[in-house]
Tab-separated table of C-alpha atoms and ligand atoms in Angstrom:
chain	number	residue	atom	x	y	z
Z	1	UNK	CA	-15.889	-164.357	-24.535
Z	2	UNK	CA	-17.324	-167.465	-26.250
Z	3	UNK	CA	-15.230	-169.846	-28.115
Z	4	UNK	CA	-16.208	-168.485	-32.368
Z	5	UNK	CA	-17.888	-170.951	-34.168
Z	6	UNK	CA	-16.181	-172.157	-37.552
Z	7	UNK	CA	-18.152	-173.906	-40.173
Z	8	UNK	CA	-15.885	-175.829	-42.839
Z	9	UNK	CA	-17.726	-176.827	-46.654
Z	10	UNK	CA	-15.781	-178.897	-48.933
Z	11	UNK	CA	-13.058	-180.105	-46.667
Z	12	UNK	CA	-12.818	-183.340	-48.401
Z	13	UNK	CA	-11.699	-181.969	-51.479
Z	14	UNK	CA	-8.071	-181.666	-52.698
Z	15	UNK	CA	-7.974	-177.455	-51.457
Z	16	UNK	CA	-10.167	-178.196	-48.788
Z	17	UNK	CA	-7.662	-181.522	-47.485
Z	18	UNK	CA	-4.401	-179.356	-47.853
Z	19	UNK	CA	-6.320	-176.200	-45.954
Z	20	UNK	CA	-6.763	-179.426	-42.996
Z	21	UNK	CA	-3.177	-180.257	-43.663
Z	22	UNK	CA	-1.600	-177.004	-43.183
Z	23	UNK	CA	-4.248	-175.911	-39.997
Z	24	UNK	CA	-3.011	-179.142	-38.485
Z	25	UNK	CA	0.772	-178.846	-39.588
Z	26	UNK	CA	0.643	-175.395	-38.068
Z	27	UNK	CA	-1.451	-176.217	-34.611
Z	28	UNK	CA	-4.633	-173.964	-35.742
Z	29	UNK	CA	-6.948	-175.853	-34.475
Z	30	UNK	CA	-7.318	-174.500	-30.761
Z	31	UNK	CA	-9.351	-172.186	-29.466
Z	32	UNK	CA	-12.451	-172.278	-31.664
Z	33	UNK	CA	-15.749	-174.532	-32.141
Z	34	UNK	CA	-15.919	-176.364	-35.608
Z	35	UNK	CA	-18.392	-177.492	-37.051
Z	36	UNK	CA	-17.781	-179.681	-40.695
Z	37	UNK	CA	-20.585	-179.770	-43.529
Z	38	UNK	CA	-21.216	-182.325	-46.190
Z	39	UNK	CA	-22.690	-182.404	-49.060
Z	40	UNK	CA	-23.317	-186.531	-48.851
Z	41	UNK	CA	-23.199	-187.853	-45.356
Z	42	UNK	CA	-25.122	-185.935	-42.969
Z	43	UNK	CA	-24.549	-187.229	-39.442
Z	44	UNK	CA	-21.487	-188.954	-39.907
Z	45	UNK	CA	-18.367	-188.541	-38.031
Z	46	UNK	CA	-16.215	-185.297	-38.539
Z	47	UNK	CA	-12.929	-185.682	-39.325
Z	48	UNK	CA	-10.266	-185.682	-36.265
Z	49	UNK	CA	-8.861	-182.573	-35.905
Z	50	UNK	CA	-7.906	-182.661	-32.099
Z	51	UNK	CA	-11.108	-180.247	-31.554
Z	52	UNK	CA	-14.551	-181.662	-30.668
Z	53	UNK	CA	-17.048	-180.921	-33.418
Z	54	UNK	CA	-20.660	-182.306	-33.673
Z	55	UNK	CA	-21.811	-184.778	-36.594
Z	56	UNK	CA	-21.345	-183.969	-39.847
Z	57	UNK	CA	-24.048	-181.195	-40.989
Z	58	UNK	CA	-25.752	-181.012	-44.301
Z	59	UNK	CA	-24.226	-178.116	-46.454
Z	60	UNK	CA	-27.003	-176.820	-47.359
Z	61	UNK	CA	-28.579	-176.147	-43.847
Z	62	UNK	CA	-28.842	-172.374	-43.848
Z	63	UNK	CA	-29.726	-172.528	-39.706
Z	64	UNK	CA	-26.607	-174.006	-38.934
Z	65	UNK	CA	-24.641	-171.935	-41.307
Z	66	UNK	CA	-26.152	-168.644	-40.141
Z	67	UNK	CA	-25.073	-169.759	-36.726
Z	68	UNK	CA	-21.539	-169.940	-37.221
Z	69	UNK	CA	-19.076	-166.660	-37.168
Z	70	UNK	CA	-17.243	-167.947	-40.009
Z	71	UNK	CA	-17.549	-170.311	-42.576
Z	72	UNK	CA	-14.963	-171.389	-44.811
Z	73	UNK	CA	-15.771	-172.849	-48.444
Z	74	UNK	CA	-13.740	-174.699	-50.565
Z	75	UNK	CA	-16.763	-176.506	-52.034
Z	76	UNK	CA	-16.804	-174.614	-55.044
Z	77	UNK	CA	-18.584	-171.884	-57.286
Z	78	UNK	CA	-21.815	-173.503	-57.600
Z	79	UNK	CA	-22.102	-173.900	-53.595
Z	80	UNK	CA	-21.173	-170.335	-53.278
Z	81	UNK	CA	-23.726	-169.146	-55.868
Z	82	UNK	CA	-26.359	-170.975	-54.143
Z	83	UNK	CA	-25.704	-170.799	-50.630
Z	84	UNK	CA	-24.073	-167.448	-50.088
Z	85	UNK	CA	-26.681	-164.967	-51.278
Z	86	UNK	CA	-29.266	-166.674	-49.151
Z	87	UNK	CA	-27.432	-166.895	-46.085
Z	88	UNK	CA	-27.024	-162.618	-46.693
Z	89	UNK	CA	-30.384	-162.567	-47.529
Z	90	UNK	CA	-31.296	-163.743	-44.396
Z	91	UNK	CA	-28.991	-161.195	-42.532
Z	92	UNK	CA	-26.309	-163.598	-41.756
Z	93	UNK	CA	-23.465	-161.210	-40.856
Z	94	UNK	CA	-20.523	-163.863	-40.537
Z	95	UNK	CA	-17.185	-163.979	-42.326
Z	96	UNK	CA	-17.372	-166.046	-45.318
Z	97	UNK	CA	-13.821	-167.144	-46.302
Z	98	UNK	CA	-14.287	-168.789	-50.201
Z	99	UNK	CA	-11.633	-170.343	-52.638
Z	100	UNK	CA	-13.931	-169.915	-55.407
Z	101	UNK	CA	-13.598	-167.022	-58.036
Z	102	UNK	CA	-17.797	-166.508	-57.793
Z	103	UNK	CA	-17.380	-163.344	-55.491
Z	104	UNK	CA	-13.695	-162.074	-56.036
Z	105	UNK	CA	-14.415	-159.344	-57.974
Z	106	UNK	CA	-17.341	-158.096	-56.241
Z	107	UNK	CA	-16.996	-154.765	-54.872
Z	108	UNK	CA	-18.077	-156.007	-51.191
Z	109	UNK	CA	-15.277	-158.780	-51.614
Z	110	UNK	CA	-11.670	-158.627	-50.818
Z	111	UNK	CA	-9.193	-160.664	-52.307
Z	112	UNK	CA	-6.701	-162.290	-49.663
Z	113	UNK	CA	-2.937	-162.607	-49.951
Z	114	UNK	CA	-1.549	-161.410	-46.439
Z	115	UNK	CA	2.043	-161.532	-47.438
Z	116	UNK	CA	1.109	-159.429	-50.513
Z	117	UNK	CA	-1.807	-156.911	-49.664
Z	118	UNK	CA	-2.178	-156.898	-45.874
Z	119	UNK	CA	-2.754	-153.421	-45.864
Z	120	UNK	CA	-5.741	-154.019	-48.828
Z	121	UNK	CA	-7.048	-156.597	-46.221
Z	122	UNK	CA	-6.824	-154.197	-43.129
Z	123	UNK	CA	-8.439	-151.671	-44.858
Z	124	UNK	CA	-11.373	-154.058	-45.895
Z	125	UNK	CA	-11.803	-155.316	-42.642
Z	126	UNK	CA	-12.153	-151.794	-41.119
Z	127	UNK	CA	-14.654	-150.867	-43.248
Z	128	UNK	CA	-16.885	-153.887	-42.334
Z	129	UNK	CA	-15.630	-156.334	-45.359
Z	130	UNK	CA	-17.029	-159.354	-44.857
Z	131	UNK	CA	-16.381	-161.681	-47.759
Z	132	UNK	CA	-12.720	-162.802	-47.930
Z	133	UNK	CA	-11.802	-164.672	-51.035
Z	134	UNK	CA	-8.664	-166.731	-52.241
Z	135	UNK	CA	-7.282	-165.235	-55.505
Z	136	UNK	CA	-6.561	-167.109	-58.532
Z	137	UNK	CA	-4.123	-169.832	-58.087
Z	138	UNK	CA	-1.821	-168.136	-60.756
Z	139	UNK	CA	-2.345	-164.541	-60.289
Z	140	UNK	CA	-1.411	-164.870	-56.298
Z	141	UNK	CA	1.767	-167.080	-57.595
Z	142	UNK	CA	2.859	-164.250	-59.732
Z	143	UNK	CA	2.325	-161.518	-57.374
Z	144	UNK	CA	4.127	-163.719	-54.280
Z	145	UNK	CA	6.685	-163.663	-56.738
Z	146	UNK	CA	6.858	-159.958	-58.084
Z	147	UNK	CA	5.376	-158.269	-55.058
Z	148	UNK	CA	8.979	-156.308	-54.285
Z	149	UNK	CA	8.910	-154.772	-57.921
Z	150	UNK	CA	5.556	-154.134	-57.589
Z	151	UNK	CA	5.950	-152.201	-53.918
Z	152	UNK	CA	8.808	-150.415	-55.236
Z	153	UNK	CA	6.343	-148.686	-58.344
Z	154	UNK	CA	9.068	-150.426	-60.623
Z	155	UNK	CA	6.261	-152.280	-62.666
Z	156	UNK	CA	4.905	-150.735	-66.168
Z	157	UNK	CA	3.408	-154.215	-67.074
Z	158	UNK	CA	3.639	-157.708	-67.012
Z	159	UNK	CA	3.426	-160.345	-69.737
Z	160	UNK	CA	2.797	-163.587	-68.078
Z	161	UNK	CA	3.400	-167.030	-70.122
Z	162	UNK	CA	1.813	-169.977	-67.684
Z	163	UNK	CA	2.768	-173.446	-67.605
Z	164	UNK	CA	-0.156	-174.601	-65.461
Z	165	UNK	CA	-0.418	-177.956	-63.366
Z	166	UNK	CA	-3.321	-180.421	-63.556
Z	167	UNK	CA	-4.209	-179.753	-59.947
Z	168	UNK	CA	-6.013	-176.521	-60.778
Z	169	UNK	CA	-8.093	-177.862	-63.132
Z	170	UNK	CA	-9.423	-180.702	-60.461
Z	171	UNK	CA	-8.754	-183.882	-58.735
Z	172	UNK	CA	-10.014	-185.776	-61.545
Z	173	UNK	CA	-8.003	-184.291	-63.756
Z	174	UNK	CA	-4.634	-184.689	-61.845
Z	175	UNK	CA	-5.550	-188.936	-61.877
Z	176	UNK	CA	-6.505	-188.618	-65.580
Z	177	UNK	CA	-3.022	-187.306	-66.036
Z	178	UNK	CA	-1.185	-189.900	-64.221
Z	179	UNK	CA	-3.559	-192.634	-65.837
Z	180	UNK	CA	-1.955	-190.948	-69.406
Z	181	UNK	CA	1.341	-191.216	-68.214
Z	182	UNK	CA	0.823	-195.122	-67.164
Z	183	UNK	CA	-1.132	-195.484	-70.537
Z	184	UNK	CA	2.072	-193.983	-72.203
Z	185	UNK	CA	4.520	-195.938	-70.955
Z	186	UNK	CA	2.872	-199.058	-70.989
Z	187	UNK	CA	2.210	-198.766	-74.595
Z	188	UNK	CA	5.814	-198.267	-75.164
Z	189	UNK	CA	6.975	-200.647	-72.401
Z	190	UNK	CA	8.366	-203.408	-74.811
Z	191	UNK	CA	10.488	-201.129	-76.918
Z	192	UNK	CA	11.891	-199.057	-73.723
Z	193	UNK	CA	13.134	-202.133	-72.375
Z	194	UNK	CA	15.213	-202.799	-75.734
Z	195	UNK	CA	18.375	-200.508	-75.548
Z	196	UNK	CA	18.346	-201.192	-79.210
Z	197	UNK	CA	15.178	-199.203	-79.770
Z	198	UNK	CA	15.447	-196.570	-81.818
Z	199	UNK	CA	13.933	-192.634	-80.198
Z	200	UNK	CA	11.714	-192.290	-83.032
Z	201	UNK	CA	10.124	-196.148	-82.825
Z	202	UNK	CA	9.232	-195.305	-79.314
Z	203	UNK	CA	8.047	-191.701	-80.268
Z	204	UNK	CA	5.728	-193.370	-82.960
Z	205	UNK	CA	4.430	-195.930	-80.385
Z	206	UNK	CA	3.455	-193.262	-78.096
Z	207	UNK	CA	1.999	-190.875	-80.587
Z	208	UNK	CA	-0.383	-193.614	-82.024
Z	209	UNK	CA	-1.326	-194.136	-78.250
Z	210	UNK	CA	-1.943	-190.577	-77.472
Z	211	UNK	CA	-4.764	-190.656	-80.479
Z	212	UNK	CA	-6.125	-194.076	-79.547
Z	213	UNK	CA	-9.971	-194.044	-78.738
Z	214	UNK	CA	-9.176	-195.693	-75.235
Z	215	UNK	CA	-6.691	-193.142	-74.073
Z	216	UNK	CA	-8.142	-191.274	-71.074
Z	217	UNK	CA	-8.805	-187.797	-72.057
Z	218	UNK	CA	-12.524	-187.811	-70.654
Z	219	UNK	CA	-11.423	-184.917	-67.961
Z	220	UNK	CA	-8.849	-182.982	-69.097
Z	221	UNK	CA	-10.156	-182.671	-73.049
Z	222	UNK	CA	-7.190	-183.530	-74.584
Z	223	UNK	CA	-4.086	-185.392	-74.075
Z	224	UNK	CA	-1.513	-183.684	-71.520
Z	225	UNK	CA	0.920	-186.187	-70.595
Z	226	UNK	CA	3.569	-186.058	-73.706
Z	227	UNK	CA	1.660	-182.948	-74.996
Z	228	UNK	CA	0.447	-179.842	-73.348
Z	229	UNK	CA	-2.956	-177.684	-73.950
Z	230	UNK	CA	-2.833	-174.110	-74.420
Z	231	UNK	CA	-6.655	-173.347	-73.155
Z	232	UNK	CA	-7.858	-173.055	-69.730
Z	233	UNK	CA	-11.152	-172.085	-68.774
Z	234	UNK	CA	-13.495	-170.539	-70.972
Z	235	UNK	CA	-13.488	-167.757	-73.842
Z	236	UNK	CA	-14.130	-164.436	-73.061
Z	237	UNK	CA	-13.877	-160.919	-75.068
Z	238	UNK	CA	-11.166	-160.291	-77.862
Z	239	UNK	CA	-9.814	-164.000	-77.808
Z	240	UNK	CA	-8.841	-164.231	-74.081
Z	241	UNK	CA	-9.740	-167.131	-72.102
Z	242	UNK	CA	-11.238	-166.484	-68.434
Z	243	UNK	CA	-8.124	-167.435	-67.131
Z	244	UNK	CA	-6.115	-165.143	-69.108
Z	245	UNK	CA	-8.803	-162.079	-67.939
Z	246	UNK	CA	-7.869	-162.753	-64.738
Z	247	UNK	CA	-4.423	-161.674	-64.608
Z	248	UNK	CA	-5.129	-158.220	-65.299
Z	249	UNK	CA	-8.316	-157.744	-62.981
Z	250	UNK	CA	-7.079	-159.863	-59.928
Z	251	UNK	CA	-3.824	-158.740	-59.515
Z	252	UNK	CA	-4.675	-154.965	-59.690
Z	253	UNK	CA	-7.823	-155.247	-57.319
Z	254	UNK	CA	-5.622	-157.576	-54.777
Z	255	UNK	CA	-2.984	-154.623	-54.649
Z	256	UNK	CA	-5.375	-152.034	-54.748
Z	257	UNK	CA	-3.672	-150.184	-57.838
Z	258	UNK	CA	-5.059	-147.068	-59.372
Z	259	UNK	CA	-3.863	-146.621	-61.904
Z	260	UNK	CA	-3.827	-150.320	-62.952
Z	261	UNK	CA	-0.789	-151.830	-64.116
Z	262	UNK	CA	-1.519	-153.962	-67.037
Z	263	UNK	CA	-0.860	-157.741	-67.396
Z	264	UNK	CA	-1.791	-160.243	-69.837
Z	265	UNK	CA	-0.515	-163.320	-71.555
Z	266	UNK	CA	-1.427	-166.984	-72.410
Z	267	UNK	CA	-2.516	-169.568	-70.163
Z	268	UNK	CA	-1.211	-173.169	-70.681
Z	269	UNK	CA	-1.859	-176.440	-69.181
Z	270	UNK	CA	1.083	-178.720	-68.716
Z	271	UNK	CA	1.689	-182.232	-67.429
Z	272	UNK	CA	2.924	-180.982	-63.789
Z	273	UNK	CA	1.083	-181.926	-61.218
Z	274	UNK	CA	0.438	-179.367	-58.495
Z	275	UNK	CA	2.953	-176.649	-59.260
Z	276	UNK	CA	2.021	-173.665	-61.681
Z	277	UNK	CA	4.977	-172.286	-63.485
Z	278	UNK	CA	5.425	-169.174	-65.336
Z	279	UNK	CA	7.460	-167.252	-67.753
Z	280	UNK	CA	7.513	-163.458	-67.577
Z	281	UNK	CA	8.255	-160.858	-68.954
Z	282	UNK	CA	8.621	-157.363	-66.655
Z	283	UNK	CA	8.417	-153.696	-68.468
Z	284	UNK	CA	10.095	-151.884	-65.848
Z	285	UNK	CA	9.836	-148.039	-65.758
Z	286	UNK	CA	13.343	-147.654	-65.060
Z	287	UNK	CA	16.489	-149.614	-66.066
Z	288	UNK	CA	17.016	-150.782	-62.699
Z	289	UNK	CA	20.160	-152.644	-61.881
Z	290	UNK	CA	19.999	-156.433	-61.640
Z	291	UNK	CA	21.374	-156.735	-58.399
Z	292	UNK	CA	18.788	-154.147	-56.918
Z	293	UNK	CA	16.088	-156.353	-58.408
Z	294	UNK	CA	17.296	-159.391	-56.877
Z	295	UNK	CA	17.629	-157.425	-53.427
Z	296	UNK	CA	14.123	-156.065	-53.967
Z	297	UNK	CA	12.925	-159.749	-55.085
Z	298	UNK	CA	14.603	-161.638	-52.293
Z	299	UNK	CA	13.295	-158.928	-49.293
Z	300	UNK	CA	9.920	-158.875	-50.405
Z	301	UNK	CA	8.632	-161.980	-47.807
Z	302	UNK	CA	10.054	-164.778	-46.134
Z	303	UNK	CA	8.696	-167.656	-48.869
Z	304	UNK	CA	11.134	-166.459	-51.494
Z	305	UNK	CA	13.377	-168.942	-53.234
Z	306	UNK	CA	15.547	-166.806	-55.192
Z	307	UNK	CA	17.479	-168.947	-57.378
Z	308	UNK	CA	20.747	-167.861	-59.582
Z	309	UNK	CA	20.463	-167.990	-62.916
Z	310	UNK	CA	22.662	-170.595	-63.910
Z	311	UNK	CA	22.038	-174.209	-64.994
Z	312	UNK	CA	22.853	-176.505	-62.473
Z	313	UNK	CA	20.890	-174.182	-59.500
Z	314	UNK	CA	18.164	-173.927	-61.762
Z	315	UNK	CA	17.614	-177.350	-62.366
Z	316	UNK	CA	17.710	-178.432	-58.861
Z	317	UNK	CA	15.768	-175.834	-57.455
Z	318	UNK	CA	12.899	-173.966	-60.077
Z	319	UNK	CA	11.042	-176.941	-61.002
Z	320	UNK	CA	7.728	-178.204	-60.245
Z	321	UNK	CA	9.726	-181.632	-59.447
Z	322	UNK	CA	11.436	-179.948	-56.950
Z	323	UNK	CA	8.888	-177.160	-55.184
Z	324	UNK	CA	6.018	-179.074	-54.952
Z	325	UNK	CA	4.618	-179.345	-51.729
Z	326	UNK	CA	6.341	-176.753	-50.573
Z	327	UNK	CA	5.392	-173.030	-49.163
Z	328	UNK	CA	8.731	-171.801	-51.305
Z	329	UNK	CA	8.168	-169.185	-53.966
Z	330	UNK	CA	10.942	-170.307	-56.456
Z	331	UNK	CA	12.109	-167.011	-58.688
Z	332	UNK	CA	14.810	-167.252	-61.134
Z	333	UNK	CA	16.334	-166.807	-64.725
Z	334	UNK	CA	16.316	-163.383	-63.843
Z	335	UNK	CA	18.130	-161.322	-66.588
Z	336	UNK	CA	17.681	-158.097	-68.627
Z	337	UNK	CA	15.880	-159.221	-72.177
Z	338	UNK	CA	17.193	-158.252	-75.770
Z	339	UNK	CA	14.333	-156.456	-76.349
Z	340	UNK	CA	15.447	-153.117	-75.149
Z	341	UNK	CA	16.402	-150.991	-71.922
Z	342	UNK	CA	13.946	-152.175	-68.846
Z	343	UNK	CA	12.793	-155.573	-70.043
Z	344	UNK	CA	13.220	-158.029	-66.879
Z	345	UNK	CA	12.634	-161.828	-68.079
Z	346	UNK	CA	11.726	-163.859	-64.825
Z	347	UNK	CA	10.836	-167.484	-64.141
Z	348	UNK	CA	8.761	-168.418	-60.965
Z	349	UNK	CA	7.226	-171.638	-59.662
Z	350	UNK	CA	5.025	-172.404	-56.718
Z	351	UNK	CA	2.574	-174.588	-55.273
Z	352	UNK	CA	-0.906	-174.045	-57.018
Z	353	UNK	CA	-2.636	-175.868	-53.836
Z	354	UNK	CA	-0.220	-174.013	-51.048
Z	355	UNK	CA	-0.184	-170.431	-51.856
Z	356	UNK	CA	-2.240	-170.549	-54.764
Z	357	UNK	CA	-4.955	-171.868	-52.961
Z	358	UNK	CA	-5.112	-173.099	-49.254
Z	359	UNK	CA	-2.463	-170.790	-47.704
Z	360	UNK	CA	-3.850	-167.537	-48.078
Z	361	UNK	CA	-7.471	-168.353	-46.860
Z	362	UNK	CA	-5.935	-170.717	-43.778
Z	363	UNK	CA	-4.035	-167.347	-42.862
Z	364	UNK	CA	-6.808	-165.267	-43.042
Z	365	UNK	CA	-8.688	-167.608	-40.705
Z	366	UNK	CA	-6.050	-167.756	-38.345
Z	367	UNK	CA	-6.173	-163.765	-38.555
Z	368	UNK	CA	-10.143	-163.391	-37.815
Z	369	UNK	CA	-9.549	-165.754	-34.893
Z	370	UNK	CA	-6.607	-163.724	-33.233
Z	371	UNK	CA	-8.694	-160.356	-33.787
Z	372	UNK	CA	-11.280	-161.340	-31.425
Q	1	LIG	N1	-7.801	-172.030	-62.504
Q	1	LIG	C1	-6.791	-172.278	-62.177
Q	1	LIG	C2	-6.009	-173.398	-63.141
Q	1	LIG	C3	-6.577	-173.005	-60.955
Q	1	LIG	O1	-7.040	-173.688	-64.130
Q	1	LIG	O2	-5.011	-173.972	-63.118
Q	1	LIG	C4	-7.358	-172.184	-59.787
Q	1	LIG	O3	-7.167	-170.803	-59.365
């Protein structure tokens, strides 16, 4: 059989770069014919991935896109909106794998997160679904943490309070966060170097810098270093943000739940670089003993890092600082809350660019290539 043709769009961006890096780490670049698309340098040299590829092709070249068996896009929602409908209207029947949210909730699309919803993916492929879309990072990371409880039918509802990293907003925002950190450090440097400086003086210096007109906030819209931003994405109905709306809509679609399990909470941007964290209140349908809950979570898939609810290990193993760049999903602070029977407190941390974005796409691509 002829080698499958796989087109990559948006491979230079943050998610796309992590995708290519993961594919190289896993030795995925074999047995197919890649084409790399570009919005800026058609004719340029393709990346070195160990497989031969033609010179870069313009990302709006529908003819070459339409000759691919699979297109993987990390180019963003505007690109999907512009190109996907035209490709489909021209009769293209290939698989479209996408990190953007544009197509996620379409009835003809499946949200891919295989350690959580392989049966939903299998059923979708069997009925001819060809749009395979990565979930919202926060939702995917929450389900990676809680799927063991969902599978046992224990979850009545979830309230999710998030602590989301700058990378979820984009590369420019990550850079701006670090620039903000530098500005704060520089503003306080002289006082910090003097051991006699009081903490209150230091705070006043930092606070003044946070409000200075020169303080860089062009991309984040507000100070994030030394602060937080309790708003992510656009407003939707009834006081929710779109990021908060996705929690319920996407988690239920990913798991294929009927009746649905309510999920809601507040989404907050914090000064972490690429790990999203979440403080979850899980209302259980019955008052399950803690050891059974721990066992269900530990057994849910191979990437769980279950952290005992104690201070030293929590500080060492359940933070963005320790889980950045890791495929492990930290789950800890597990204990019954004083709100009443069946209320469980959970804290989870996961890398937003890995399980939150690139990894589910990589894995479904590999599955499609192996099915042939
Ligand atoms: N929307 C998410 C965020 C990232 O802003 O953190 C992508 O799912």
